[in-house]
Short mmCIF file of C-alpha atoms and ligand atoms in Angstrom, two decimals:
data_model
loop_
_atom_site.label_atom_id
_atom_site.label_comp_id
_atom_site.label_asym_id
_atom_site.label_seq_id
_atom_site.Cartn_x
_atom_site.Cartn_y
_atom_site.Cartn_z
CA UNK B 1 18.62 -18.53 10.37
CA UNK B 2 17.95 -17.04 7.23
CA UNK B 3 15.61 -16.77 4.29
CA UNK B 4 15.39 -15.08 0.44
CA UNK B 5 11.88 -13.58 -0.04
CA UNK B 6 10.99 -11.28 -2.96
CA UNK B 7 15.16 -11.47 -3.63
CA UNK B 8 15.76 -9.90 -0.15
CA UNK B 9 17.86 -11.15 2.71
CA UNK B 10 16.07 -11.83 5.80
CA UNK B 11 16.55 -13.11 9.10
CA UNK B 12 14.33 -15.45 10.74
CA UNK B 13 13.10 -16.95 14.14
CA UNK B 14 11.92 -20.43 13.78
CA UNK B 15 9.39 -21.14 16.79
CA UNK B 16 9.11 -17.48 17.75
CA UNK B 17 8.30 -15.68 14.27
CA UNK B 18 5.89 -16.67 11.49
CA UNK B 19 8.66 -17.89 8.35
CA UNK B 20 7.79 -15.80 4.99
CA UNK B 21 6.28 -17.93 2.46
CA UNK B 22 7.18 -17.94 -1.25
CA UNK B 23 2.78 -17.31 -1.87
CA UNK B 24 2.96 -14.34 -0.27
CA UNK B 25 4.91 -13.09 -2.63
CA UNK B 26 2.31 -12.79 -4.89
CA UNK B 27 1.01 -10.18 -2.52
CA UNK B 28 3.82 -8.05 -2.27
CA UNK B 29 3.80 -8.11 -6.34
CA UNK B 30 0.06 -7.30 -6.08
CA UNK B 31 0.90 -3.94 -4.27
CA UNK B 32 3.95 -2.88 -5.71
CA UNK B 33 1.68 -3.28 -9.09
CA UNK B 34 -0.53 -0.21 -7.17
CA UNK B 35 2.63 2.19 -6.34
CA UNK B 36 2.85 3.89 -9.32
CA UNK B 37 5.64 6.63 -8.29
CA UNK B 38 3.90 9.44 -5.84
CA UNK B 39 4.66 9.36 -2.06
CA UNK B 40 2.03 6.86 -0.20
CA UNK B 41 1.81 5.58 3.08
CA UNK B 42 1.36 2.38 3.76
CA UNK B 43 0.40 0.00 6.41
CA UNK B 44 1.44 -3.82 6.85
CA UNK B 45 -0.77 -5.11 9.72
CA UNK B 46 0.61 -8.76 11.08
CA UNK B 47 4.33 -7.61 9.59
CA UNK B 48 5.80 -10.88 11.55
CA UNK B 49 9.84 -10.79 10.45
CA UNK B 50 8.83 -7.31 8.61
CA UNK B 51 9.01 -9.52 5.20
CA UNK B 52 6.69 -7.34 3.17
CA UNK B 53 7.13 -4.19 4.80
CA UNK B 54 10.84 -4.62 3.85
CA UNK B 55 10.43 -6.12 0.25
CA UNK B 56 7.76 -3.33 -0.27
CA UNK B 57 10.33 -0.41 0.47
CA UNK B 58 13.44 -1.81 -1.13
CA UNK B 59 11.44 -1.96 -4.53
CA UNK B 60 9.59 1.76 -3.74
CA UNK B 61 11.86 4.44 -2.45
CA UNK B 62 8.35 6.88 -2.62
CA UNK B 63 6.89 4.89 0.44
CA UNK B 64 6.87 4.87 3.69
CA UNK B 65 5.42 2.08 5.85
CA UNK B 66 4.17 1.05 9.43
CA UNK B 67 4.56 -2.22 10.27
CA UNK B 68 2.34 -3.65 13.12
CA UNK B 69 2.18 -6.82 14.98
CA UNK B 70 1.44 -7.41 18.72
CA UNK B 71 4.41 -10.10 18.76
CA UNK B 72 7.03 -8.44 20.18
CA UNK B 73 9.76 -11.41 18.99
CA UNK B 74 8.28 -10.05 15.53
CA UNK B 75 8.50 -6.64 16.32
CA UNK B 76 12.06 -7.24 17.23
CA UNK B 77 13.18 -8.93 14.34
CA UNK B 78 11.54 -6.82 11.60
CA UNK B 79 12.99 -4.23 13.41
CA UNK B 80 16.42 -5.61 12.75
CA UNK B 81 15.54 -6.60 8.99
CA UNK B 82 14.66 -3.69 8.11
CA UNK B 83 17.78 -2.00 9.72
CA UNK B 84 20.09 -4.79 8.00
CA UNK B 85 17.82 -3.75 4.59
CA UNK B 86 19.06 -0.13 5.46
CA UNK B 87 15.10 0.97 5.37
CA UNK B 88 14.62 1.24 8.59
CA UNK B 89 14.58 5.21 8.13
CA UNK B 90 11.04 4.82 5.97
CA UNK B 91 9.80 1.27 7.98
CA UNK B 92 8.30 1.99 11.41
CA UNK B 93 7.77 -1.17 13.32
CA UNK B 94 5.31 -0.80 16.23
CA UNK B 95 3.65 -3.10 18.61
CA UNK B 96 0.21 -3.13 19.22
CA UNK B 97 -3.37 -4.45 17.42
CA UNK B 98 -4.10 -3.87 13.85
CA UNK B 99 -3.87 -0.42 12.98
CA UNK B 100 -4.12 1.29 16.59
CA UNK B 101 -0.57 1.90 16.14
CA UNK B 102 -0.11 3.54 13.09
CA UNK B 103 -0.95 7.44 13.76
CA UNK B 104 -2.83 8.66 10.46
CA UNK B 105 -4.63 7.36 7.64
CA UNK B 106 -2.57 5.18 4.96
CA UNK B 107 -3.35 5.06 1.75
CA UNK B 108 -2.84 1.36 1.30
CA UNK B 109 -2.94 -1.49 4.00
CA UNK B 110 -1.28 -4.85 3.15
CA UNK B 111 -2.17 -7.84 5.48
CA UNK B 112 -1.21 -11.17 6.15
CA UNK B 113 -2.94 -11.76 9.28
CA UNK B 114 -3.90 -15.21 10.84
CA UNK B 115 -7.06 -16.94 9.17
CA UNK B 116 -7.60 -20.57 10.23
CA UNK B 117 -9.85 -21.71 12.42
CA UNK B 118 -8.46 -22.97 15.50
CA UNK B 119 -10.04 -26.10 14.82
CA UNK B 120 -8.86 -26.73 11.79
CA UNK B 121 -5.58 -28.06 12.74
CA UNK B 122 -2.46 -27.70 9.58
CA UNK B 123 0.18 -29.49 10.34
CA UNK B 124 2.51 -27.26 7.78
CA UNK B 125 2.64 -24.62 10.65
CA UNK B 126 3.43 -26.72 13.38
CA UNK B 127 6.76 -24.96 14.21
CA UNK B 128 5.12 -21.51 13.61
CA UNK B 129 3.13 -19.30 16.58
CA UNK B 130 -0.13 -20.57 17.30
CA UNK B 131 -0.81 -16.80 17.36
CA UNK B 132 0.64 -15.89 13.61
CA UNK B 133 -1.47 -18.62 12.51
CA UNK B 134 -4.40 -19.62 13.82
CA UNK B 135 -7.50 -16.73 14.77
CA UNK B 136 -10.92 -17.46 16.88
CA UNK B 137 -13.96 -18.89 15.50
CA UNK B 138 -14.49 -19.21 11.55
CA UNK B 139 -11.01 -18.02 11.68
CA UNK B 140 -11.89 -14.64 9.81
CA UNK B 141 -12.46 -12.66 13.05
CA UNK B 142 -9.00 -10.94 12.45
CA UNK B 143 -9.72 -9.72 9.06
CA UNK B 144 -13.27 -8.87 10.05
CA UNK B 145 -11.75 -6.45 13.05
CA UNK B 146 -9.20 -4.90 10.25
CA UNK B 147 -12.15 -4.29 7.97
CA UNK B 148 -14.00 -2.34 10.74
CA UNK B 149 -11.01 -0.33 11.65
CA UNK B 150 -10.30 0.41 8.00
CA UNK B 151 -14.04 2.53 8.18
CA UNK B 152 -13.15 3.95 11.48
CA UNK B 153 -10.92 6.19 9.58
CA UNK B 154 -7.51 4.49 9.37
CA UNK B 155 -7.68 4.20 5.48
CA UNK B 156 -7.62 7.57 3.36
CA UNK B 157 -10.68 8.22 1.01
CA UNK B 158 -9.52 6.35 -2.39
CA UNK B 159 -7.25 3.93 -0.76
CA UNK B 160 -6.71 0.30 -1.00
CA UNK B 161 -6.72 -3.05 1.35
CA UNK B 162 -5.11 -5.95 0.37
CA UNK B 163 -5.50 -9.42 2.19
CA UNK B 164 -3.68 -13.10 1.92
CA UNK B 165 -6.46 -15.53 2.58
CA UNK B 166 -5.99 -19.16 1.45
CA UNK B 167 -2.69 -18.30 -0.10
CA UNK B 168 -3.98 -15.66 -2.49
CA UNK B 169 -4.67 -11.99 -2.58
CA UNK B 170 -7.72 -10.84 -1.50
CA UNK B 171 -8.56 -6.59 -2.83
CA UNK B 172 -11.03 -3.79 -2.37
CA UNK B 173 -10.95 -0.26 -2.54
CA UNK B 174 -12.74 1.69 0.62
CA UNK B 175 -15.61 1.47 -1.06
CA UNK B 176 -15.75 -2.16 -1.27
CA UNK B 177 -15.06 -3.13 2.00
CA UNK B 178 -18.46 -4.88 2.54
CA UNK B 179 -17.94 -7.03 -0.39
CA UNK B 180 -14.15 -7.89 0.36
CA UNK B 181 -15.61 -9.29 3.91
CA UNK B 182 -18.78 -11.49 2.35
CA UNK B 183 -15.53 -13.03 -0.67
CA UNK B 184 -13.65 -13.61 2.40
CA UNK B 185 -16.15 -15.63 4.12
CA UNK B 186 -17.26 -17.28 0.81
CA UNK B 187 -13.73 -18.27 0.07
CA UNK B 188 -13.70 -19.96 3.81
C1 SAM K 1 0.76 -15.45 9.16
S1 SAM K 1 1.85 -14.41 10.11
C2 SAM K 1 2.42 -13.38 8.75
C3 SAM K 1 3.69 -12.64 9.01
C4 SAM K 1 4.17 -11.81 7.79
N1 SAM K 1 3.19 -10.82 7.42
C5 SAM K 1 4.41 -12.72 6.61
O1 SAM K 1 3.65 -12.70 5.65
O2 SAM K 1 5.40 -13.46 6.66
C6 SAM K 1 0.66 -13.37 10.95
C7 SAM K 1 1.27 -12.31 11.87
O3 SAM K 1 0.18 -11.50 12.39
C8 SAM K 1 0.45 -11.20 13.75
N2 SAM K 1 -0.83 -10.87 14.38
C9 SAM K 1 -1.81 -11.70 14.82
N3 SAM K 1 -2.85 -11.02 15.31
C10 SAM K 1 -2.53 -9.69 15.18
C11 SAM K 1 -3.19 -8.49 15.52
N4 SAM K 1 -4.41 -8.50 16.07
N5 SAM K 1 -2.58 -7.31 15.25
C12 SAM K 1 -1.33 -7.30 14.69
N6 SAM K 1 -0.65 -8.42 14.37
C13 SAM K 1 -1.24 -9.60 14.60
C14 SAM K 1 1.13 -12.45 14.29
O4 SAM K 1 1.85 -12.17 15.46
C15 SAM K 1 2.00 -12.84 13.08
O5 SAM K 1 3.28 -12.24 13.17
#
């Protein structure tokens, strides 16, 4: 199957990879509004279908991005949308946990990583992964393990997270990391 997000063509896998949402969107808008023209690196942790990884590098020839996820149906299919996107030369797509794959610091990380509860059952993602949706306890344990990881030195001095929670964009600089996590768990 298919799907249009951010005007780009991309293949889906319905039951085996998360389905791009229209909201997030308003994430990949929220970064491309912090590109501004120089070369940056860039990391989209959770890429599922490669949706924003893809979007981001069609709109931002300067870029280059690693897309993570420890699917490997999602590694496999953004993989082939960002070939079909012909950016698969500036798109890596590796398989593993948060940032452990991507070999040196980024200078912006872009994340829409699972945040409810597993108790908090939504039936709107009943034909998605239990994995791409739902995380362990409070459901912010995900984001919580990204925020650590961004101070053990995967995000450059002066760079930027940016986080979907509750269908919105969530953003700190490095130096704001502590306050990104306590708005996270206020918003929950
Ligand atoms: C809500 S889906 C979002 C997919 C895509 N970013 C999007 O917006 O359409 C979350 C994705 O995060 C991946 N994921 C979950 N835990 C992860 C982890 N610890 N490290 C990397 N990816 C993870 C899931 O496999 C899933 O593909």
């Amino acid at each position: 199957m298919k799907t249009t997000f951010c005007d780009v063509q991309l293949e889906t896998a319905p039951g085996r990879v998360f389905t791009p949402r229209p909201t997030t969107e308003a994430l990949v808008n929220a970064a491309l509004e912090r590109i501004d023209g120089v070369p940056m690196r860039i990391a989209d942790v959770g890429t599922g279908g490669g949706a924003i990884a893809v979007a981001l590098a069609i709109n931002k020839p300067e870029i280059e991005v690693w897309a993570t996820d420890t699917s490997e149906d999602a590694v496999e299919l953004a993989q082939a949308n960002a070939e079909k996107n012909g950016v698969a030369d500036r798109v890596h797509v590796l398989r593993g946990d948060l940032l452990d794959p991507v070999p040196a610091p980024v200078d912006l990380i872009v994340a829409n990583l699972p945040y409810l509860p597993e108790s908090r059952h939504d039936s709107r993602y009943d034909d998605e992964p239990d994995d791409a949706v739902y995380a362990p306890g409070d459901g912010l344990e995900t984001y919580r393990r990204l925020l650590d990881a961004c101070r053990d030195g995967k995000l450059k001095t002066g760079g930027r997270v940016l986080l979907q929670y509750d269908g919105k964009p969530f953003e700190a600089d490095c130096w704001q990391l502590e306050d990104l996590r306590a708005r996270l768990e206020n918003a929950a």
